[in-house]
Amino acid sequence: MITKPKGTYDLLTTDAKLYTYICHMIEDFMNNYNYEYIRTPIFEATELFHRSVGENTDIVTKETYDFLDRGNRSNTLRPEGTAGIVRSLIENKLYGNKNECIKLFYTGTMYRYERPQSGRNREFTQFGIEAFNSNDPLIDAEVISIGYYLLESLGIEVNVAINSLGDAETRKRYTKALVEYIKPQIENLCPDCQNRLKTNPLRILDCKADADNIIIKNAPKISDYLSEASINRFRKIKAYLGLLDVDYEVNEKIVRGLDYYDENVWEYVDENGVVLGGGGRYNHLVENLGGPNIPAVGFAIGLERVMNNIKQDIDVELLKNNVDVYIMSISEEEKMYALRFAQNLRLNNIMTEINSAALSLKSQFKVADSLKAKFIIMLNENDLQKGIIKVKDTATKEIVTLDEKEIVDWLLGNI
Ligand code: AMP
């Protein structure tokens, strides 16, 4: 038997229902905020991720799926959504009108070669949004609030952990101080952090293994290094978040794993401490990838973790296919009538199922019952000749006889 690759999963049955429910809900939600859907390729040139996510990040050094295609080009399965969207923005010159904020959202599979465990897959799905062309802290607060309220609409309460990393100059000064502080004590930190000291020192701050280490706890604080402008910007974002009733708290350990972030970053953390998603401002990425100087802010949320969070609370029965009408048939004439009549009902938005497996009457009743059909249409040849149809209301057990011409309107009025 051929089995699925490690770290992947099949989206099946009620999980598939839950997933499509979430996607529909995201679409409706983003529409209210005037965000447009965007889809970019699942693979991109490898260089795109090296230049955006960062050469020394965990994602690029250890986790990408790289492959040479038959034309000997190096491609990478996307490990995240932002790089491809920025590439597309530049390539399609989507940034036309500087006065207009370009607001985009996406859902799609991402690929990271990580050690599979609960909440960590090699193929996973992210929903994300990106807003380009505005550097106003107001848009940061709006973007943060979108993730917060979207999760709330799905029944998930989160706390938003926010931090300011300041501008590039600040990060440089702070990183230097951090390295100077940690270097003499480095052998007391985990092997990963020993590496990070050389490659990506800021990530030492959010190391899970060393989270309680006193060395990290006493490390210099980035807030002491922020410029006046960054402090003001962060203050404004916090004020706007207060205005929007977003539950947030400042956490100086939030640095995020990607190189392109500037200024403010944040994470959505659920009541169990699981990080469902995160984001930040990235004012230099568009320019670094060859586009104009366009500020941007965005986040990504992992849908597997969202699904895990709500699965225990949601009534999966509600997500099952419950049909409006089940049409019973036995003879060939009844089956042909059922086939055509079901199409008529379906085109009128009435969810209909028919006997499509030559079942006995008894089995058809069972299927109608398991599909929780609201009405059962019981065809018989005598009735069909007279142009009438019998409909059973499964809740009241009442059977009504209707003219076949009035049945669509009757069902629409009663389902
Ligand atoms: P990141 O792009 O690493 O900031 O991740 C944003 C969100 O995507 C995380 O909070 C997770 O919900 C989700 N995510 C990231 N990596 C994985 C993974 N390997 N498996 C499942 N979900 C993931």
Tab-separated table of C-alpha atoms in Angstrom, residues 14-412:
chain	number	residue	atom	x	y	z
A	14	THR	CA	-16.301	16.320	9.071
A	15	ASP	CA	-12.834	17.925	9.035
A	16	ALA	CA	-13.365	18.712	5.353
A	17	LYS	CA	-16.747	20.236	6.217
A	18	LEU	CA	-15.188	22.268	8.994
A	19	TYR	CA	-12.442	23.447	6.651
A	20	THR	CA	-14.860	24.601	3.933
A	21	TYR	CA	-17.010	26.253	6.587
A	22	ILE	CA	-13.967	28.193	7.823
A	23	CYS	CA	-12.975	29.182	4.272
A	24	HIS	CA	-16.470	30.479	3.479
A	25	MET	CA	-16.513	32.373	6.700
A	26	ILE	CA	-13.089	33.927	5.934
A	27	GLU	CA	-14.322	35.020	2.510
A	28	ASP	CA	-17.400	36.725	3.953
A	29	PHE	CA	-15.404	38.264	6.759
A	30	MET	CA	-12.695	39.701	4.494
A	31	ASN	CA	-15.307	41.071	2.137
A	32	ASN	CA	-16.598	43.304	4.940
A	33	TYR	CA	-13.111	44.757	5.276
A	34	ASN	CA	-12.796	45.237	1.491
A	35	TYR	CA	-9.932	42.750	1.066
A	36	GLU	CA	-9.502	40.990	-2.286
A	37	TYR	CA	-8.606	37.331	-2.747
A	38	ILE	CA	-5.222	36.540	-4.302
A	39	ARG	CA	-3.683	33.206	-5.328
A	40	THR	CA	-0.022	32.783	-6.163
A	41	PRO	CA	1.922	29.643	-7.185
A	42	ILE	CA	2.665	26.881	-4.705
A	43	PHE	CA	6.298	26.927	-5.866
A	44	GLU	CA	8.497	29.913	-6.609
A	45	ALA	CA	12.122	30.484	-7.531
A	46	THR	CA	14.277	29.397	-4.567
A	47	GLU	CA	15.992	32.782	-4.542
A	48	LEU	CA	12.724	34.521	-3.643
A	49	PHE	CA	12.654	32.902	-0.210
A	50	HIS	CA	16.358	33.381	0.407
A	51	ARG	CA	15.979	37.099	-0.258
A	52	SER	CA	12.749	37.587	1.676
A	53	VAL	CA	12.409	35.121	4.544
A	54	GLY	CA	16.177	35.370	5.112
A	55	GLU	CA	19.324	33.271	4.484
A	56	ASN	CA	19.860	32.545	8.165
A	57	THR	CA	16.332	31.815	9.282
A	58	ASP	CA	15.313	28.328	10.426
A	59	ILE	CA	12.875	28.133	7.537
A	60	VAL	CA	15.468	28.699	4.826
A	61	THR	CA	18.380	26.828	6.414
A	62	LYS	CA	16.504	23.721	7.522
A	63	GLU	CA	12.938	23.564	6.324
A	64	THR	CA	12.435	24.328	2.646
A	65	TYR	CA	11.481	21.767	0.033
A	66	ASP	CA	13.830	22.617	-2.826
A	67	PHE	CA	13.934	20.901	-6.185
A	68	LEU	CA	15.519	21.318	-9.579
A	69	ASP	CA	12.966	21.160	-12.383
A	70	ARG	CA	13.626	19.507	-15.740
A	71	GLY	CA	15.030	22.792	-17.002
A	72	ASN	CA	17.551	22.793	-14.134
A	73	ARG	CA	15.930	25.764	-12.362
A	74	SER	CA	15.946	25.742	-8.594
A	75	ASN	CA	12.405	25.988	-7.197
A	76	THR	CA	11.050	25.885	-3.666
A	77	LEU	CA	7.646	24.862	-2.378
A	78	ARG	CA	6.457	27.973	-0.599
A	79	PRO	CA	7.075	27.869	3.157
A	80	GLU	CA	4.877	30.971	3.689
A	81	GLY	CA	2.616	33.274	1.692
A	82	THR	CA	4.010	36.800	1.917
A	83	ALA	CA	7.053	36.399	-0.364
A	84	GLY	CA	4.980	35.142	-3.298
A	85	ILE	CA	2.432	37.910	-2.852
A	86	VAL	CA	5.106	40.594	-2.806
A	87	ARG	CA	6.692	39.035	-5.902
A	88	SER	CA	3.275	39.120	-7.598
A	89	LEU	CA	2.604	42.699	-6.482
A	90	ILE	CA	5.869	43.799	-8.100
A	91	GLU	CA	5.583	41.661	-11.219
A	92	ASN	CA	1.983	42.735	-11.912
A	93	LYS	CA	2.545	46.329	-10.757
A	94	LEU	CA	-0.473	46.036	-8.471
A	95	TYR	CA	0.712	49.095	-6.574
A	96	GLY	CA	-0.571	51.577	-9.236
A	97	ASN	CA	-2.338	54.165	-7.094
A	98	LYS	CA	-0.222	55.307	-4.144
A	99	ASN	CA	-3.245	56.779	-2.363
A	100	GLU	CA	-5.024	53.511	-2.228
A	101	CYS	CA	-4.296	50.831	0.296
A	102	ILE	CA	-3.947	47.486	-1.481
A	103	LYS	CA	-5.589	44.860	0.675
A	104	LEU	CA	-5.202	41.191	-0.185
A	105	PHE	CA	-6.054	37.898	1.493
A	106	TYR	CA	-5.174	34.296	0.707
A	107	THR	CA	-5.569	30.748	1.903
A	108	GLY	CA	-3.276	27.995	0.711
A	109	THR	CA	-0.965	25.139	1.544
A	110	MET	CA	2.564	25.827	2.758
A	111	TYR	CA	5.480	23.404	3.019
A	112	ARG	CA	8.135	23.135	5.703
A	113	TYR	CA	10.379	20.175	6.398
A	114	GLU	CA	9.756	20.107	10.137
A	115	ARG	CA	9.562	17.255	12.600
A	116	PRO	CA	5.884	16.282	12.468
A	117	GLN	CA	4.036	16.558	15.779
A	118	SER	CA	0.721	17.895	17.028
A	119	GLY	CA	0.130	21.300	15.362
A	120	ARG	CA	3.218	20.889	13.166
A	121	ASN	CA	2.942	19.337	9.715
A	122	ARG	CA	5.083	19.367	6.605
A	123	GLU	CA	2.129	20.438	4.496
A	124	PHE	CA	-0.186	22.843	6.273
A	125	THR	CA	-2.627	25.591	5.393
A	126	GLN	CA	-2.401	29.255	6.173
A	127	PHE	CA	-4.904	32.040	5.868
A	128	GLY	CA	-3.218	35.406	5.636
A	129	ILE	CA	-3.729	39.027	4.746
A	130	GLU	CA	-1.394	41.747	3.470
A	131	ALA	CA	-2.066	45.504	3.336
A	132	PHE	CA	0.257	47.589	1.148
A	133	ASN	CA	0.793	51.313	0.676
A	134	SER	CA	0.142	52.622	4.174
A	135	ASN	CA	2.558	53.172	7.025
A	136	ASP	CA	-0.116	54.629	9.295
A	137	PRO	CA	-0.246	52.782	12.672
A	138	LEU	CA	-4.005	52.803	12.179
A	139	ILE	CA	-3.713	50.127	9.504
A	140	ASP	CA	-1.495	48.018	11.778
A	141	ALA	CA	-4.168	48.112	14.442
A	142	GLU	CA	-6.859	47.300	11.894
A	143	VAL	CA	-4.860	44.349	10.531
A	144	ILE	CA	-4.185	43.019	14.056
A	145	SER	CA	-7.874	43.365	14.884
A	146	ILE	CA	-8.932	41.446	11.764
A	147	GLY	CA	-7.132	38.300	12.926
A	148	TYR	CA	-8.415	38.796	16.447
A	149	TYR	CA	-12.068	39.201	15.450
A	150	LEU	CA	-11.962	36.553	12.766
A	151	LEU	CA	-10.794	34.060	15.383
A	152	GLU	CA	-13.443	35.355	17.766
A	153	SER	CA	-16.131	34.799	15.130
A	154	LEU	CA	-14.969	31.204	14.969
A	155	GLY	CA	-15.408	30.954	18.725
A	156	ILE	CA	-11.712	31.250	19.589
A	157	GLU	CA	-10.577	33.649	22.262
A	158	VAL	CA	-7.015	34.798	21.824
A	159	ASN	CA	-4.645	37.178	23.442
A	160	VAL	CA	-2.546	39.220	21.043
A	161	ALA	CA	1.087	39.320	22.162
A	162	ILE	CA	2.639	42.415	20.581
A	163	ASN	CA	6.138	43.793	20.471
A	164	SER	CA	8.103	46.482	18.702
A	165	LEU	CA	11.408	45.521	17.091
A	166	GLY	CA	12.037	49.109	16.040
A	167	ASP	CA	13.712	50.083	12.789
A	168	ALA	CA	16.746	48.398	11.200
A	169	GLU	CA	19.192	50.717	13.008
A	170	THR	CA	17.643	49.919	16.393
A	171	ARG	CA	17.730	46.187	15.735
A	172	LYS	CA	21.396	46.430	14.766
A	173	ARG	CA	22.298	48.258	17.985
A	174	TYR	CA	20.174	45.990	20.100
A	175	THR	CA	21.481	42.810	18.450
A	176	LYS	CA	25.033	43.952	19.162
A	177	ALA	CA	24.196	44.498	22.836
A	178	LEU	CA	22.413	41.163	23.038
A	179	VAL	CA	25.365	39.294	21.522
A	180	GLU	CA	27.795	41.032	23.892
A	181	TYR	CA	25.620	40.066	26.863
A	182	ILE	CA	25.066	36.439	25.823
A	183	LYS	CA	28.470	35.530	24.386
A	184	PRO	CA	30.287	34.978	27.728
A	185	GLN	CA	27.470	32.668	28.927
A	186	ILE	CA	26.650	30.954	25.667
A	187	GLU	CA	27.593	27.443	26.784
A	188	ASN	CA	24.684	27.620	29.258
A	189	LEU	CA	22.173	27.893	26.415
A	190	CYS	CA	20.848	25.113	24.158
A	191	PRO	CA	22.800	24.014	21.041
A	192	ASP	CA	20.271	25.749	18.762
A	193	CYS	CA	20.833	29.044	20.581
A	194	GLN	CA	24.586	28.556	20.338
A	195	ASN	CA	24.085	28.497	16.571
A	196	ARG	CA	21.633	31.379	16.605
A	197	LEU	CA	24.189	33.569	18.327
A	198	LYS	CA	26.126	33.548	15.054
A	199	THR	CA	23.258	33.421	12.566
A	200	ASN	CA	20.132	35.021	14.036
A	201	PRO	CA	20.709	36.250	17.638
A	202	LEU	CA	17.248	37.795	18.105
A	203	ARG	CA	15.718	34.336	17.845
A	204	ILE	CA	17.466	33.354	21.064
A	205	LEU	CA	14.789	35.422	22.799
A	206	ASP	CA	11.892	33.239	21.669
A	207	CYS	CA	13.672	29.889	22.051
A	208	LYS	CA	11.254	27.362	23.588
A	209	ALA	CA	14.028	25.263	25.199
A	210	ASP	CA	15.567	28.269	26.957
A	211	ALA	CA	12.308	30.100	27.741
A	212	ASP	CA	12.831	29.881	31.519
A	213	ASN	CA	16.574	30.356	31.475
A	214	ILE	CA	17.645	33.199	33.760
A	215	ILE	CA	20.148	34.365	31.120
A	216	ILE	CA	17.281	35.068	28.725
A	217	LYS	CA	15.133	36.572	31.460
A	218	ASN	CA	17.861	39.063	32.365
A	219	ALA	CA	18.803	39.888	28.770
A	220	PRO	CA	18.819	43.541	27.648
A	221	LYS	CA	15.372	44.741	26.590
A	222	ILE	CA	14.703	45.993	23.081
A	223	SER	CA	12.280	48.590	24.480
A	224	ASP	CA	15.320	50.391	25.956
A	225	TYR	CA	16.765	50.776	22.463
A	226	LEU	CA	13.727	52.017	20.526
A	227	SER	CA	13.835	55.417	18.836
A	228	GLU	CA	11.331	58.130	19.711
A	229	ALA	CA	9.524	57.465	16.407
A	230	SER	CA	9.201	53.728	17.084
A	231	ILE	CA	7.982	54.367	20.633
A	232	ASN	CA	5.335	56.770	19.344
A	233	ARG	CA	4.262	54.419	16.615
A	234	PHE	CA	3.917	51.535	19.108
A	235	ARG	CA	2.015	53.774	21.541
A	236	LYS	CA	-0.467	54.715	18.816
A	237	ILE	CA	-1.024	51.107	17.776
A	238	LYS	CA	-1.757	50.203	21.389
A	239	ALA	CA	-4.216	53.096	21.680
A	240	TYR	CA	-6.024	52.027	18.483
A	241	LEU	CA	-6.140	48.428	19.692
A	242	GLY	CA	-7.747	49.682	22.903
A	243	LEU	CA	-10.291	51.564	20.810
A	244	LEU	CA	-11.058	48.376	18.902
A	245	ASP	CA	-11.415	46.353	22.128
A	246	VAL	CA	-8.647	43.949	21.198
A	247	ASP	CA	-7.276	41.948	24.097
A	248	TYR	CA	-3.495	42.427	23.841
A	249	GLU	CA	-0.389	42.431	25.958
A	250	VAL	CA	3.165	43.541	25.263
A	251	ASN	CA	5.617	40.639	25.182
A	252	GLU	CA	9.220	41.551	24.493
A	253	LYS	CA	10.089	37.938	23.660
A	254	ILE	CA	8.083	38.040	20.434
A	255	VAL	CA	10.622	38.416	17.613
A	256	ARG	CA	9.103	36.140	14.902
A	257	GLY	CA	11.127	33.829	12.731
A	258	LEU	CA	11.333	35.766	9.488
A	259	ASP	CA	13.877	38.398	8.570
A	260	TYR	CA	11.635	40.850	6.800
A	261	TYR	CA	9.789	42.277	9.787
A	262	ASP	CA	10.228	45.876	10.952
A	263	GLU	CA	8.740	47.768	13.850
A	264	ASN	CA	5.724	46.021	15.286
A	265	VAL	CA	5.191	42.258	15.333
A	266	TRP	CA	2.543	40.176	17.042
A	267	GLU	CA	1.193	36.683	17.662
A	268	TYR	CA	-2.295	35.310	18.310
A	269	VAL	CA	-2.096	33.002	21.319
A	270	ASP	CA	-5.053	30.853	22.352
A	271	GLU	CA	-6.140	29.950	25.897
A	272	ASN	CA	-3.855	26.868	25.836
A	273	GLY	CA	-0.824	28.927	24.890
A	274	VAL	CA	-0.863	27.656	21.274
A	275	VAL	CA	0.324	30.247	18.764
A	276	LEU	CA	-2.343	30.244	16.054
A	277	GLY	CA	-0.672	32.859	13.891
A	278	GLY	CA	1.363	35.973	13.768
A	279	GLY	CA	2.366	38.912	11.694
A	280	GLY	CA	4.157	42.176	11.512
A	281	ARG	CA	5.049	45.238	9.521
A	282	TYR	CA	7.542	44.820	6.670
A	283	ASN	CA	8.372	48.162	5.121
A	284	HIS	CA	11.436	47.114	3.141
A	285	LEU	CA	10.515	43.800	1.615
A	286	VAL	CA	8.915	45.186	-1.559
A	287	GLU	CA	11.973	47.313	-2.234
A	288	ASN	CA	14.394	44.492	-1.337
A	289	LEU	CA	12.710	42.275	-3.894
A	290	GLY	CA	13.134	44.889	-6.616
A	291	GLY	CA	9.894	46.879	-6.307
A	292	PRO	CA	9.259	50.456	-5.255
A	293	ASN	CA	9.485	51.645	-1.678
A	294	ILE	CA	6.091	50.486	-0.425
A	295	PRO	CA	5.246	49.912	3.241
A	296	ALA	CA	3.268	46.834	4.186
A	297	VAL	CA	1.819	44.912	7.087
A	298	GLY	CA	0.235	41.464	7.332
A	299	PHE	CA	-0.278	38.241	9.245
A	300	ALA	CA	-0.730	34.518	8.688
A	301	ILE	CA	-2.839	32.113	10.726
A	302	GLY	CA	-2.489	28.326	10.565
A	303	LEU	CA	-5.827	26.711	9.780
A	304	GLU	CA	-4.896	23.283	11.193
A	305	ARG	CA	-4.323	24.857	14.594
A	306	VAL	CA	-7.585	26.797	14.247
A	307	MET	CA	-9.422	23.589	13.404
A	308	ASN	CA	-7.825	21.773	16.326
A	309	ASN	CA	-8.923	24.542	18.629
A	310	ILE	CA	-12.587	24.537	17.610
A	311	LYS	CA	-13.037	20.837	16.944
A	312	GLN	CA	-13.702	19.993	20.565
A	313	ASP	CA	-16.416	22.652	20.913
A	314	ILE	CA	-18.189	22.486	17.595
A	315	ASP	CA	-21.150	20.169	17.140
A	316	VAL	CA	-19.852	18.029	14.270
A	317	GLU	CA	-23.404	16.793	13.682
A	318	LEU	CA	-24.234	20.296	12.482
A	319	LEU	CA	-21.484	20.052	9.884
A	320	LYS	CA	-22.692	16.787	8.409
A	321	ASN	CA	-24.630	16.811	5.155
A	322	ASN	CA	-28.268	17.033	6.158
A	323	VAL	CA	-30.357	17.013	3.022
A	324	ASP	CA	-33.625	18.818	2.463
A	325	VAL	CA	-35.232	16.140	0.338
A	326	TYR	CA	-34.675	12.443	-0.314
A	327	ILE	CA	-36.476	11.047	-3.375
A	328	MET	CA	-37.388	7.373	-3.171
A	329	SER	CA	-37.760	5.266	-6.301
A	330	ILE	CA	-37.849	1.597	-7.280
A	331	SER	CA	-38.986	1.054	-10.890
A	332	GLU	CA	-37.028	2.286	-13.882
A	333	GLU	CA	-39.771	4.860	-14.624
A	334	GLU	CA	-39.604	6.181	-11.046
A	335	LYS	CA	-35.805	6.292	-11.157
A	336	MET	CA	-35.818	8.314	-14.388
A	337	TYR	CA	-38.372	10.678	-12.935
A	338	ALA	CA	-36.314	11.017	-9.725
A	339	LEU	CA	-33.145	11.810	-11.663
A	340	ARG	CA	-34.773	14.618	-13.639
A	341	PHE	CA	-36.858	15.898	-10.728
A	342	ALA	CA	-33.850	15.995	-8.382
A	343	GLN	CA	-32.032	18.172	-10.880
A	344	ASN	CA	-34.983	20.566	-10.901
A	345	LEU	CA	-34.937	20.785	-7.105
A	346	ARG	CA	-31.141	21.186	-6.927
A	347	LEU	CA	-31.201	24.002	-9.468
A	348	ASN	CA	-33.729	25.664	-7.166
A	349	ASN	CA	-31.272	25.469	-4.248
A	350	ILE	CA	-33.003	22.563	-2.565
A	351	MET	CA	-30.431	20.060	-1.330
A	352	THR	CA	-31.588	16.752	-2.702
A	353	GLU	CA	-30.477	13.139	-2.690
A	354	ILE	CA	-31.821	10.233	-4.715
A	355	ASN	CA	-31.611	6.464	-4.715
A	356	SER	CA	-28.526	6.142	-6.841
A	357	ALA	CA	-27.517	2.622	-5.817
A	358	ALA	CA	-30.605	0.531	-6.665
A	359	LEU	CA	-31.501	0.186	-2.986
A	360	SER	CA	-34.566	-1.530	-1.587
A	361	LEU	CA	-37.311	0.657	-0.087
A	362	LYS	CA	-36.201	-0.318	3.406
A	363	SER	CA	-32.600	0.704	2.699
A	364	GLN	CA	-33.733	3.974	1.149
A	365	PHE	CA	-35.629	4.848	4.348
A	366	LYS	CA	-32.428	4.139	6.280
A	367	VAL	CA	-30.335	6.364	4.016
A	368	ALA	CA	-32.923	9.172	4.199
A	369	ASP	CA	-32.805	8.832	7.967
A	370	SER	CA	-28.980	8.971	8.179
A	371	LEU	CA	-28.941	12.014	5.875
A	372	LYS	CA	-31.527	13.590	8.192
A	373	ALA	CA	-33.742	14.402	5.210
A	374	LYS	CA	-36.414	16.928	6.136
A	375	PHE	CA	-38.777	15.597	3.491
A	376	ILE	CA	-39.067	12.282	1.716
A	377	ILE	CA	-40.674	12.222	-1.701
A	378	MET	CA	-42.255	8.836	-2.255
A	379	LEU	CA	-42.622	8.295	-5.978
A	380	ASN	CA	-44.995	5.722	-7.413
A	381	GLU	CA	-45.992	5.135	-11.005
A	382	ASN	CA	-49.765	5.619	-10.431
A	383	ASP	CA	-49.213	9.044	-8.872
A	384	LEU	CA	-46.809	10.071	-11.641
A	385	GLN	CA	-49.459	9.324	-14.275
A	386	LYS	CA	-51.869	11.610	-12.422
A	387	GLY	CA	-49.200	14.319	-12.056
A	388	ILE	CA	-49.195	14.172	-8.257
A	389	ILE	CA	-46.452	13.563	-5.717
A	390	LYS	CA	-46.548	12.466	-2.082
A	391	VAL	CA	-44.230	14.235	0.335
A	392	LYS	CA	-43.572	13.052	3.870
A	393	ASP	CA	-42.478	15.537	6.508
A	394	THR	CA	-40.001	13.453	8.552
A	395	ALA	CA	-40.482	15.570	11.684
A	396	THR	CA	-44.294	15.416	11.889
A	397	LYS	CA	-44.652	12.155	9.888
A	398	GLU	CA	-47.465	13.920	7.985
A	399	ILE	CA	-47.861	13.031	4.292
A	400	VAL	CA	-49.180	15.664	1.873
A	401	THR	CA	-50.193	15.096	-1.717
A	402	LEU	CA	-49.175	17.875	-4.084
A	403	ASP	CA	-49.463	18.691	-7.756
A	404	GLU	CA	-45.995	18.167	-9.272
A	405	LYS	CA	-46.056	21.738	-10.607
A	406	GLU	CA	-46.438	23.275	-7.151
A	407	ILE	CA	-43.917	21.148	-5.314
A	408	VAL	CA	-40.842	23.384	-5.757
A	409	ASP	CA	-42.662	26.402	-4.325
A	410	TRP	CA	-44.130	24.288	-1.557
A	411	LEU	CA	-40.721	22.899	-0.581
A	412	LEU	CA	-39.086	26.327	-0.736
